[in-house]
Coordinates of C-alpha atoms in Angstrom, one line a residue:
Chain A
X1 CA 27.1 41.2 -10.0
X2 CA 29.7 39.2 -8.5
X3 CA 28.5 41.2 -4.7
X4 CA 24.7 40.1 -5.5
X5 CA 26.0 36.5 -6.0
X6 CA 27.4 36.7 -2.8
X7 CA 24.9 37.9 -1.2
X8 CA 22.3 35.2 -2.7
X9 CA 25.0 32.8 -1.6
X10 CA 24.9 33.7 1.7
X11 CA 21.4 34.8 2.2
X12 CA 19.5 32.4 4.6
X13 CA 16.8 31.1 2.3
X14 CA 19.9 29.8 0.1
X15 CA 20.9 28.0 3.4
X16 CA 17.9 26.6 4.2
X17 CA 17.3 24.9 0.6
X18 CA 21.0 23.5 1.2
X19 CA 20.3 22.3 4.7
X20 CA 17.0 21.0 3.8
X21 CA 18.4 19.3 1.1
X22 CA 20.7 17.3 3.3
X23 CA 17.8 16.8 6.1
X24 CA 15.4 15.1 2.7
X25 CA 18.6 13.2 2.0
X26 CA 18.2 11.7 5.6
X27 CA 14.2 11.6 5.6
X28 CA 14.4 9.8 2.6
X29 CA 17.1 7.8 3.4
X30 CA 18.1 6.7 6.9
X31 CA 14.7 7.9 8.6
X32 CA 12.9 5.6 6.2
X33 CA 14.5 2.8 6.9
X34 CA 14.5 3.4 10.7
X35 CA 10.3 3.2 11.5
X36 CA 9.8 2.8 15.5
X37 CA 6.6 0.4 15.5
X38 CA 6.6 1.4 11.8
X39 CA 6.0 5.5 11.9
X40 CA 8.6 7.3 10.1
X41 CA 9.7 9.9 12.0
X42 CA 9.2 13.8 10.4
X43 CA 12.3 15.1 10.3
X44 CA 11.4 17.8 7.7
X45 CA 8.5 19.2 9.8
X46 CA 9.7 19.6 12.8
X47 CA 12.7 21.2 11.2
X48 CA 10.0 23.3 9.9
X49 CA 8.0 23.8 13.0
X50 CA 11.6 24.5 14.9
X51 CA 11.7 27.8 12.5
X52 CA 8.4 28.7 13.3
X53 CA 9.3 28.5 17.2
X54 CA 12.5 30.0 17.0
X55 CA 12.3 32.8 14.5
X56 CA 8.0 33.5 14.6
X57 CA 5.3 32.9 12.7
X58 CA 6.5 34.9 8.8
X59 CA 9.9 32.8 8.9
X60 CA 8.1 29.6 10.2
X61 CA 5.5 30.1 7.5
X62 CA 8.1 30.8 4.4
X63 CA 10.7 28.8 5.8
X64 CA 7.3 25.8 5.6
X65 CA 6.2 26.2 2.2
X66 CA 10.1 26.1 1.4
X67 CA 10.9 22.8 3.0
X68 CA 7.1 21.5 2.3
X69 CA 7.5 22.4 -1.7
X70 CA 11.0 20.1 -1.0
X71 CA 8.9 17.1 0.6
X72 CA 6.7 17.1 -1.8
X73 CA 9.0 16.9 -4.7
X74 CA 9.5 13.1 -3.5
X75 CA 6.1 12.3 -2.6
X76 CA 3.7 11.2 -4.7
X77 CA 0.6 13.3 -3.3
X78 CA -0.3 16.3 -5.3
X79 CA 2.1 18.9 -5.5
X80 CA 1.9 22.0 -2.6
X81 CA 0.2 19.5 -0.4
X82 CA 3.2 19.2 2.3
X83 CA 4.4 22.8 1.7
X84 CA 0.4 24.2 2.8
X85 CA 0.5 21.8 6.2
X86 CA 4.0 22.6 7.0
X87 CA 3.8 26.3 6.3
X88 CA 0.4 26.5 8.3
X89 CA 2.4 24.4 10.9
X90 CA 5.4 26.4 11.3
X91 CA 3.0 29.4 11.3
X92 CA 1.0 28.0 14.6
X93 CA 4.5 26.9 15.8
X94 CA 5.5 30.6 15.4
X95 CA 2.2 32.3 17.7
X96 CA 4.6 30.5 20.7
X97 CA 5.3 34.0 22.1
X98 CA 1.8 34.7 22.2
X99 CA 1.3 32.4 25.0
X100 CA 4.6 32.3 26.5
X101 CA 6.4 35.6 26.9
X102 CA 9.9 34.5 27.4
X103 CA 9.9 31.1 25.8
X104 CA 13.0 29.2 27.5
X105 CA 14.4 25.5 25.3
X106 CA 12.6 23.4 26.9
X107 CA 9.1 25.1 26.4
X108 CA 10.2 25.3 22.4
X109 CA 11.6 21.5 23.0
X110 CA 7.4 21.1 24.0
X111 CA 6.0 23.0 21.5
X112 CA 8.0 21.1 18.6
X113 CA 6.7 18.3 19.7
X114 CA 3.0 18.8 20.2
X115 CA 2.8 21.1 17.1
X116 CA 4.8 18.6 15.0
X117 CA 2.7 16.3 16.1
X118 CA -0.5 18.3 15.4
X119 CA 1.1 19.2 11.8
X120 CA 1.3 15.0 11.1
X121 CA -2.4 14.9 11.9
X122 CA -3.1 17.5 9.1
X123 CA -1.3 15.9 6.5
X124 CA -3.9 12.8 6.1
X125 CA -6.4 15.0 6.8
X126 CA -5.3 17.6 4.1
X127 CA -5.2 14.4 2.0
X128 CA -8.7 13.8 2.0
X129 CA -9.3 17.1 1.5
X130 CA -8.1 16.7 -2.2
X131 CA -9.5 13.6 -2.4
X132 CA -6.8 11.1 -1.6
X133 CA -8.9 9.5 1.0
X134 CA -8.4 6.5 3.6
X135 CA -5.6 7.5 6.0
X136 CA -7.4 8.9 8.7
X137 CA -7.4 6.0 10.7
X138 CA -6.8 4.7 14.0
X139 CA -3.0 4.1 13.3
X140 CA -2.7 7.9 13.3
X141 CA -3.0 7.8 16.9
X142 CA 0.3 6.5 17.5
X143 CA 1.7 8.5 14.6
X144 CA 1.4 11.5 16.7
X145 CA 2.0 10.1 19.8
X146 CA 5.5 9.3 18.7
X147 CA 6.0 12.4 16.7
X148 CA 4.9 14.2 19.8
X149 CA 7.8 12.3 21.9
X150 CA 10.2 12.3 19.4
X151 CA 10.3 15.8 18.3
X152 CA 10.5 16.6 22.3
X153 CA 13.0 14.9 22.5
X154 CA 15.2 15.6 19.3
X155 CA 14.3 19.2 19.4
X156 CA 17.6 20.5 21.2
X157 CA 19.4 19.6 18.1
X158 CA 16.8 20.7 15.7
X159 CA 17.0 24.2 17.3
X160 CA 20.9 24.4 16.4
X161 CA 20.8 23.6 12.9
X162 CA 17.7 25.3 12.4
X163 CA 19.0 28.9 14.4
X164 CA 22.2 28.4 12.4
X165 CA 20.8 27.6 9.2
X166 CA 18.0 30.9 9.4
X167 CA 20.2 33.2 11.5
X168 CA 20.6 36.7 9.4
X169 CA 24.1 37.8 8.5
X170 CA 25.9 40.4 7.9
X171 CA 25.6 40.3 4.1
X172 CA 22.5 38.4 3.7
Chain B
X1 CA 0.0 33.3 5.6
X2 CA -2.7 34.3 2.9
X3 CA 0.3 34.2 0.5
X4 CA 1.3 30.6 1.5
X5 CA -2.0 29.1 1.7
X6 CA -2.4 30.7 -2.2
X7 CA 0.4 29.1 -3.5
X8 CA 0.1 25.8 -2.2
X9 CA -3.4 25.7 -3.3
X10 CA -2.4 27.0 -6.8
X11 CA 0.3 24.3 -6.4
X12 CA -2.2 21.6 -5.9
X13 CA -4.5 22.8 -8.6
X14 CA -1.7 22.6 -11.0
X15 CA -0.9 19.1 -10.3
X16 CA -3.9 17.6 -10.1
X17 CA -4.8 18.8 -13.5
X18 CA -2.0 17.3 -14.3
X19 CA 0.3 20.0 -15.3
X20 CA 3.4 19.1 -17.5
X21 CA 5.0 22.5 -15.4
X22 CA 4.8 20.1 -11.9
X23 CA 6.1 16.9 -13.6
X24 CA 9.0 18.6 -15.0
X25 CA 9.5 20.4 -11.9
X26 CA 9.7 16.7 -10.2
X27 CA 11.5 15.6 -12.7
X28 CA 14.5 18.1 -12.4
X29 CA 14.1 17.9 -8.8
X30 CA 14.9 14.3 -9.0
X31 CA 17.9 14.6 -11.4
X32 CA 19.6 17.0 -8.6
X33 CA 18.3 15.5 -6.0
X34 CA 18.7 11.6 -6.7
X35 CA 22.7 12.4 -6.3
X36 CA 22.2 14.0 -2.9
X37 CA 19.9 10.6 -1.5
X38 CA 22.9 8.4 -3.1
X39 CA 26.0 9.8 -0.8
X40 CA 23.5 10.3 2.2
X41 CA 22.1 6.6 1.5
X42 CA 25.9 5.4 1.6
X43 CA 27.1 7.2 4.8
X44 CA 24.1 6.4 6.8
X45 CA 24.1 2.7 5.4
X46 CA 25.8 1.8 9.1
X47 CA 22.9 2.9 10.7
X48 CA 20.1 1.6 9.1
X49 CA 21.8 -1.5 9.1
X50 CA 22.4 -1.6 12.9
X51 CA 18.8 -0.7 13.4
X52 CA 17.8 -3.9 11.4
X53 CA 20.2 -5.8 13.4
X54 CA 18.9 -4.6 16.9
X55 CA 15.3 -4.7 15.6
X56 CA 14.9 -7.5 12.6
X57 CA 17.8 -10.3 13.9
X58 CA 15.3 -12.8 15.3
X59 CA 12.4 -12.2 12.8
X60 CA 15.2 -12.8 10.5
X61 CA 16.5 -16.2 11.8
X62 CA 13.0 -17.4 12.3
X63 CA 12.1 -16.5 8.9
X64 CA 15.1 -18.2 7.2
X65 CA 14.2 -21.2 9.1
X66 CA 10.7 -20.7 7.4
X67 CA 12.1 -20.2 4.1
X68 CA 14.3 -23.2 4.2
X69 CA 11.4 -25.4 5.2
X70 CA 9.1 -23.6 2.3
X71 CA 11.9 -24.2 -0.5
X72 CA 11.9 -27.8 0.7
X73 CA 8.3 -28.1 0.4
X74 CA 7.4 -26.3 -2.9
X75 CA 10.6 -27.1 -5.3
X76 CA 8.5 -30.6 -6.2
X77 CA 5.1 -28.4 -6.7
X78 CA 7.2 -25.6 -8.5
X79 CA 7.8 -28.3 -11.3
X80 CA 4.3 -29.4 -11.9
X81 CA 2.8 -25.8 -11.0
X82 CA 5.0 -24.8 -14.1
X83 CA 4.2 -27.7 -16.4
X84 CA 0.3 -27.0 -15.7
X85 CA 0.8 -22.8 -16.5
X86 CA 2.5 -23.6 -19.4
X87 CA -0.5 -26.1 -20.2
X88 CA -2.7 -23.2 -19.6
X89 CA -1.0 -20.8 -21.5
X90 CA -1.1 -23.0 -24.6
X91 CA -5.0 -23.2 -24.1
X92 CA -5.6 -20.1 -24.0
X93 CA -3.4 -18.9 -27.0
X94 CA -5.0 -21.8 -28.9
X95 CA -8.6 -20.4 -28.1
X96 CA -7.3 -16.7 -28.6
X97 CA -7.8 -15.7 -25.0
X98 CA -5.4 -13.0 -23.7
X99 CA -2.3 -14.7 -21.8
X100 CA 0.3 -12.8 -19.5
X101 CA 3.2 -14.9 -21.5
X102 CA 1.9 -12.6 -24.2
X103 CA 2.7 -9.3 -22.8
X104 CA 6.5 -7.9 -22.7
X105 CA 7.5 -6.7 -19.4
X106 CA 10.6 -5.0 -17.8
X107 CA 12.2 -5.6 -14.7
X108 CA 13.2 -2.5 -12.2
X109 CA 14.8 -2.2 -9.0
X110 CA 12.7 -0.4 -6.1
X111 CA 15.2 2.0 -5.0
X112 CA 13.1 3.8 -2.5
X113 CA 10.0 3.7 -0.5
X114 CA 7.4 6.4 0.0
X115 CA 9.3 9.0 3.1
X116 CA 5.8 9.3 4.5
X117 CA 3.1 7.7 6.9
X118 CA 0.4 8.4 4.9
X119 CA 1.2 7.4 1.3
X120 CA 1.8 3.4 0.4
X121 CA 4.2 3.9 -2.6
X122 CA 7.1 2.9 -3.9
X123 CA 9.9 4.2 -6.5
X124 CA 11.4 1.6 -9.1
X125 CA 14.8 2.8 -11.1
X126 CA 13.1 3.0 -15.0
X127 CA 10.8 5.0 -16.4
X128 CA 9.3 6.2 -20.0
X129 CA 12.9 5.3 -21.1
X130 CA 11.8 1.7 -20.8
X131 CA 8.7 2.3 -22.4
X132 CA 6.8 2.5 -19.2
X133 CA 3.7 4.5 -19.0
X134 CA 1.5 5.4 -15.9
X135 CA -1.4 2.4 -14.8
X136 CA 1.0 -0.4 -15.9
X137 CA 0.6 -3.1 -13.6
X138 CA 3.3 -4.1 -11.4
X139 CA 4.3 -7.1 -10.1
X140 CA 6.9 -9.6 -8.5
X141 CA 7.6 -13.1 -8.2
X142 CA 5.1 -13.8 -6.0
X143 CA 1.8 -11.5 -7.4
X144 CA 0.1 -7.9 -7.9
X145 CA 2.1 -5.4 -6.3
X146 CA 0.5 -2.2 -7.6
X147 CA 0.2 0.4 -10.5
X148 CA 2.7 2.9 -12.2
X149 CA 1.2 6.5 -10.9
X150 CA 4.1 8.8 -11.9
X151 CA 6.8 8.3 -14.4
X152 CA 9.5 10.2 -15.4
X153 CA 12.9 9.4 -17.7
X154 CA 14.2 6.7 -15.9
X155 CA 12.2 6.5 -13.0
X156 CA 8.6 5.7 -12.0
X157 CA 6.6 5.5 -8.9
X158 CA 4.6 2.4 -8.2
X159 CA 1.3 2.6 -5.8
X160 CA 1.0 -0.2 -3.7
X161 CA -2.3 -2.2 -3.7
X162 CA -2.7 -1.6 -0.1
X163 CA -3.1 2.3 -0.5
X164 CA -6.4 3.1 0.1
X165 CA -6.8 5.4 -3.5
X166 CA -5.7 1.8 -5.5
X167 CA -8.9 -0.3 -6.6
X168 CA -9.0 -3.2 -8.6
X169 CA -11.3 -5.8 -10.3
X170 CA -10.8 -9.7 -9.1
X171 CA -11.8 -13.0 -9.2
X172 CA -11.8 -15.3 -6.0
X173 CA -11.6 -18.5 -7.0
X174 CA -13.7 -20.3 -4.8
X175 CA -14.5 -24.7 -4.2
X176 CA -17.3 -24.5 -1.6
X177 CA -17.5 -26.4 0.9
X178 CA -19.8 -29.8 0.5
X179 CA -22.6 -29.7 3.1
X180 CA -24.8 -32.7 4.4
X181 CA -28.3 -32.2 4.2
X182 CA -30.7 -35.2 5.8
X183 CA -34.4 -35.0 3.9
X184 CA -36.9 -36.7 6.9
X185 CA -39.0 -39.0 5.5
X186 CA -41.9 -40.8 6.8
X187 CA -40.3 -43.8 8.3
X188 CA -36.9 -42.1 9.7
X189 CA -34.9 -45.7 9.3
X190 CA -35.2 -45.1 6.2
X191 CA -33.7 -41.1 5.7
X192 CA -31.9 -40.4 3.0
X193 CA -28.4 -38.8 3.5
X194 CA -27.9 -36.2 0.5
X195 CA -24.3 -35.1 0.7
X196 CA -25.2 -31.6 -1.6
X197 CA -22.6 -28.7 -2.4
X198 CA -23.7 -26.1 -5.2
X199 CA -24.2 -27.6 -8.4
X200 CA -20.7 -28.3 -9.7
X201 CA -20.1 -31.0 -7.3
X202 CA -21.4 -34.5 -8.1
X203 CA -24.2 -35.4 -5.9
X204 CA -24.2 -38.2 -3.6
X205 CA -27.2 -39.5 -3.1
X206 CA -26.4 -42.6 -0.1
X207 CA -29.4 -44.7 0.7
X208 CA -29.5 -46.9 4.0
X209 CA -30.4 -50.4 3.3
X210 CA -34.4 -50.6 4.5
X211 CA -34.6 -52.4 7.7
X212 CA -37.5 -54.9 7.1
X213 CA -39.9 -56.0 9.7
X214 CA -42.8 -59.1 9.8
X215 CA -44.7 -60.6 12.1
X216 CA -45.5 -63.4 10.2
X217 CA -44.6 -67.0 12.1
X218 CA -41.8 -68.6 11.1
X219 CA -40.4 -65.6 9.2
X220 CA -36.8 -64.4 10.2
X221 CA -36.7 -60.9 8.8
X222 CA -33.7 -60.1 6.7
X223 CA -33.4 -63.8 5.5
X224 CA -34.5 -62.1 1.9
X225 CA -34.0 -59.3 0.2
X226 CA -36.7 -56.6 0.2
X227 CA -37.8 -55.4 -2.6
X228 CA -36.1 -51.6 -2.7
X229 CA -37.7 -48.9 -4.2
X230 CA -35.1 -45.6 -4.0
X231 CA -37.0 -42.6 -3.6
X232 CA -34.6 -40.5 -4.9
X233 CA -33.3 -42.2 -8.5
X234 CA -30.0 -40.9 -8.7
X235 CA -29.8 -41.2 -13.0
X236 CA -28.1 -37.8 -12.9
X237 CA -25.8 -37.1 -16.1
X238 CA -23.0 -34.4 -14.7
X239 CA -21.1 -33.0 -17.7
X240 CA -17.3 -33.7 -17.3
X241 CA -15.4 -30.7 -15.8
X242 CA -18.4 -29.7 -14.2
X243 CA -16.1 -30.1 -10.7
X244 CA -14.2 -27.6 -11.1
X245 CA -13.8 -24.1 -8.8
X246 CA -16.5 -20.8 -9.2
X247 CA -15.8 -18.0 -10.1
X248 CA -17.3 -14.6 -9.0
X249 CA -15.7 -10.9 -9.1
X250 CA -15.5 -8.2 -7.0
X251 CA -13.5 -5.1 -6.4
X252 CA -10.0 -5.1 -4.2
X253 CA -9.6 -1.7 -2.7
X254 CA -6.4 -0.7 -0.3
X255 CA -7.1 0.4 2.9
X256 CA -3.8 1.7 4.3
X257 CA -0.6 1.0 6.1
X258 CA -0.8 -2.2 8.3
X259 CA -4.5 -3.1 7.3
X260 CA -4.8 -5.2 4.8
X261 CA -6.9 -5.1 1.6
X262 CA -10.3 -5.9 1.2
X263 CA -12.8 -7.3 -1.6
X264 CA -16.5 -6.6 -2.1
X265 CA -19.4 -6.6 -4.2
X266 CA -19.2 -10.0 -3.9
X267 CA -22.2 -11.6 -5.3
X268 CA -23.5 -14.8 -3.0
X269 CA -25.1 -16.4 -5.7
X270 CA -26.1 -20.0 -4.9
X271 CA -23.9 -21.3 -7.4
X272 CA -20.7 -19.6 -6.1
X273 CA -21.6 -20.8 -2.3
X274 CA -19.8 -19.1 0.8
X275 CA -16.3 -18.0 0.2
X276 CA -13.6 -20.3 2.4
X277 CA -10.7 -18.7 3.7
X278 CA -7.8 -19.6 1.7
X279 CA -9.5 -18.8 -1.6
X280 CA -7.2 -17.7 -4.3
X281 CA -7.5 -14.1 -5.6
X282 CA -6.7 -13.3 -9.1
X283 CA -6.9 -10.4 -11.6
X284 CA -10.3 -10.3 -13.4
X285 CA -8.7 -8.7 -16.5
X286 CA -11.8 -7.4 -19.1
X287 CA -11.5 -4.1 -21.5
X288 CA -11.4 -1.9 -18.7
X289 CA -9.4 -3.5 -16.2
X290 CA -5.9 -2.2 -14.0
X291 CA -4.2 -5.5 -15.4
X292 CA -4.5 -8.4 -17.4
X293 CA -6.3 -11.4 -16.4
X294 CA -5.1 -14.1 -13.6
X295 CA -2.0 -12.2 -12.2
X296 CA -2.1 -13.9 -8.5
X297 CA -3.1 -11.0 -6.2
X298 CA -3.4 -12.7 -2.9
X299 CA -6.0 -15.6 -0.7
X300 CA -8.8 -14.7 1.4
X301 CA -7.9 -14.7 5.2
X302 CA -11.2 -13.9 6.6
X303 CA -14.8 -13.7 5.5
X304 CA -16.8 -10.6 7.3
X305 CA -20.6 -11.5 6.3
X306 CA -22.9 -8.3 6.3
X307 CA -26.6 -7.9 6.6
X308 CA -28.5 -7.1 3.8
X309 CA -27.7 -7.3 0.3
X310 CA -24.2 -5.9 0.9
X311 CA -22.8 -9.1 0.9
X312 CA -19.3 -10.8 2.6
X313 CA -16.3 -8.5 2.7
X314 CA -13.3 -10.5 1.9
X315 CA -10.2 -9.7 3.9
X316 CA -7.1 -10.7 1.8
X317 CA -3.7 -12.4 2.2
X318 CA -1.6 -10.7 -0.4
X319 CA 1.3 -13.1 -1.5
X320 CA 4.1 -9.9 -2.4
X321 CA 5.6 -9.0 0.9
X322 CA 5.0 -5.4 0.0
X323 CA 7.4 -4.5 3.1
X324 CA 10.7 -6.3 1.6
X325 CA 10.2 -5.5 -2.4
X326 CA 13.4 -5.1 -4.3
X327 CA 12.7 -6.4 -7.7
X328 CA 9.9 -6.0 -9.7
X329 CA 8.4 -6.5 -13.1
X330 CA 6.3 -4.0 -15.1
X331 CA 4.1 -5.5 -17.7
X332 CA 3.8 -3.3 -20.3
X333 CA 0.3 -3.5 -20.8
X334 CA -1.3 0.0 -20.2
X335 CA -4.8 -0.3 -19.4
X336 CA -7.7 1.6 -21.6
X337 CA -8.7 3.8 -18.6
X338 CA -5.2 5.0 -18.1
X339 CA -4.3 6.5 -21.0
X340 CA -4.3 10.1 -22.1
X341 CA -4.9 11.4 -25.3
X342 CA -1.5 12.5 -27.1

């Protein structure tokens, strides 16, 4: 009992949901209140997308709907919304070796930012899917724009925490 | 990926049928999670406040300044503004007519706003606890600020009227413009000036004095008075109170971040004339209304006329500052079309 505990505790999924926790903590808090010509930066996916790039397309996708299910708990757009972009996010983000055999940081740096930036542009769009219409509009430009530079640019760091928090141990 | 797609679209089915699973999911969600944003809210407090120090400092001198001026200017009109509301309170109660002073509210503090680009709420620290129940208006000191969408114990999440889902019936209180209208007459010294609005303002009716010609010897012209006959006999009764503003309705709908709201299906009836900018914008109440009649919602900033029968879309001024909201007030009226069968 006491070995399985252990080994939930340890297991990387628990991580994530502990380290996610802490990055919706900063999304909701700090990032919010920080908006760069008033677009909150997405901190939970490209977290999201950084698994997918790092660790392929499976992990990206799971480690998505995880984090996504998270986002959503504090939105107020239906339920499963976030966790379908990011996990279809992460999973494109994951297809990286596909085009690049040998992906080095600074071509994952790049794809963090274009596909998180991609991923931002399905959220509205997923949105008027279910019928919460209205927010495809020209602002979204610049959304991605500065999604595209920001997760570029904060990527280095996203890949530690994210290859730390989903790196396999010994007894997970 | 099959997997994930299935879940989040079972996910999404759930909640918008409205699944008491999801909202108690949320709702535990929150109880763990509201701990978590509390310390994280503390520790990064530095930050955020260095950023609105690098980034607000001079908005926020200028607008103190403003503010300053503003308090000067308004505490005389806050005194007779209040003396007339309570005047039309009393009216209203005496003629049975639904007033806001009628309807108990409760006040919340917003304690967070919506961690996405793409969704205009807001979250306010009470919920059913309170008595508050989803599609309760919302407002401040200043106006409308939105609808309760989600409420849990004691917390609730308020849509903002400039999201693009939140519709809502107003009035625009509009005083047309008076327009001058000259009526050519046969002998043009002796046009008649007809100063005419739409019907509820008086008439004017100004008639030149007739200039008078003769050619008879010995005759000065204008040495007498010329018979006058006014063409237009001006014996016109107008009711008392018949000056004041029109009313039409139409719908306010959101339209997103940084765009502001609009109004249409505005009826340009010759009565109601063309809507000036500055118009006042008020709740239009009725059975089936988001909120009660005459909560301030906002002015008109700018008329767009359309061809056809579409009519002018009214781009508004909403008085909340939507961007700096930290107390609010929840009336605790739930409209007809909100509620849900026990």
């Amino acid at each position: 009992m006491s070995e399985r505990l252990l080994r939930f505790m340890a297991s990387r999924w628990t991580r994530l949901v502990l380290v996610s926790l802490l990055l919706l903590g900063l999304q909701t808090t700090v990032l919010n209140d920080m908006r760069p010509f008033e677009v909150m930066l997405p901190l939970m996916l490209l977290f999201a997308v950084a698994a997918g790039t790092i660790y392929g397309s499976e992990v990206g996708a799971i480690s998505g709907l995880i984090i996504g299910v998270m986002y959503d708990m504090v939105l107020s757009t239906p339920l499963g919304l976030a966790s379908l972009v990011f996990g279809a996010t992460a999973f494109v983000a994951g297809m990286l070796p596909y085009f690049i055999r040998e992906p080095t940081w600074w071509t994952r740096a790049l794809t963090i930012g274009v596909v998180g930036a991609l991923g931002e542009l399905a959220f509205p769009i997923a949105q008027s899917m279910v019928g919460f219409s209205g927010q495809l509009q020209p602002r979204v430009i610049v959304v991605i724009g500065l999604v595209a530079v920001a997760g570029t640019l904060g990527a280095p760091l996203l890949l530690l925490v994210c290859r730390w928090t989903l790196k396999e141990t010994l007894v997970g | 990926m099959a997997l994930l797609a299935l879940t989040s679209i079972i996910l999404i089915t759930l909640d918008l049928q409205g699944s008491s699973a999801t909202r108690a999911l949320r709702s535990t969600f929150g109880t763990i999670f509201r701990p978590i944003e509390s310390v994280t809210r503390v520790v990064t407090r530095p930050a955020s406040n260095a950023w609105y120090g690098i980034t607000h400092y001079n908005d926020v001198t200028a607008e103190n300044e403003l503010l300053r001026e503003k308090i000067a200017q308004q505490e005389g009109a806050a005194v007779a503004a209040a003396a007339s509301v309570r005047l039309s309170q009393e009216l209203l109660a005496l003629n049975g007519l639904p007033t806001l002073a009628g309807i108990n509210s409760v006040s919340a503090q917003v304690i967070g706003d919506s961690p996405s680009n793409f969704v205009q709420s807001v979250e306010i620290d009470q919920g059913t606890e309170s008595g508050i129940k989803v599609g309760m208006p919302v407002l401040n000191a200043a106006g409308l600020v939105g609808k309760i969408t989600q409420v849990f114990a004691n917390r609730a999440v308020v849509m903002l009227i400039t999201d693009p889902q939140y519709a809502l019936s107003v009035k625009i209180i509009n005083t047309p413009k008076p327009t001058t209208t000259t009526l050519p007459l046969q002998d043009p010294a002796t046009a008649v000036t007809v100063v005419s609005v739409p019907e509820t303002i008086d008439p004017q009716v100004t008639i030149p004095p007739v200039a008078v010609t003769s050619n008879i010897a010995g005759f000065t012209p204008g040495s007498i008075v010329a018979p006058r006959t006014p063409i237009i006999s001006s014996s016109l009764t107008i009711p008392p109170g018949s000056n004041v503003s029109v009313r039409e309705t139409g719908v306010l709908e959101g339209r997103g971040a940084g765009r502001v709201p609009t109004v249409r299906f505005i009826d340009t009836a010759q009565r109601f004339g063309v809507v000036q900018a500055g118009s006042p914008i008020v709740t239009a109440g009725g059975s089936l209304s988001l909120a009660p009649p005459d909560i301030v919602v906002g002015t008109v900033s700018r008329v767009r006329e359309r061809l056809g029968t579409a009519g002018p879309l009214l781009e508004i001024d909403i008085v909340a500052d939507l961007s700096n909201l930290s107390f609010v007030r929840i009336l605790l009226y739930q409209p007809i079309t909100e509620r849900t069968a026990p």
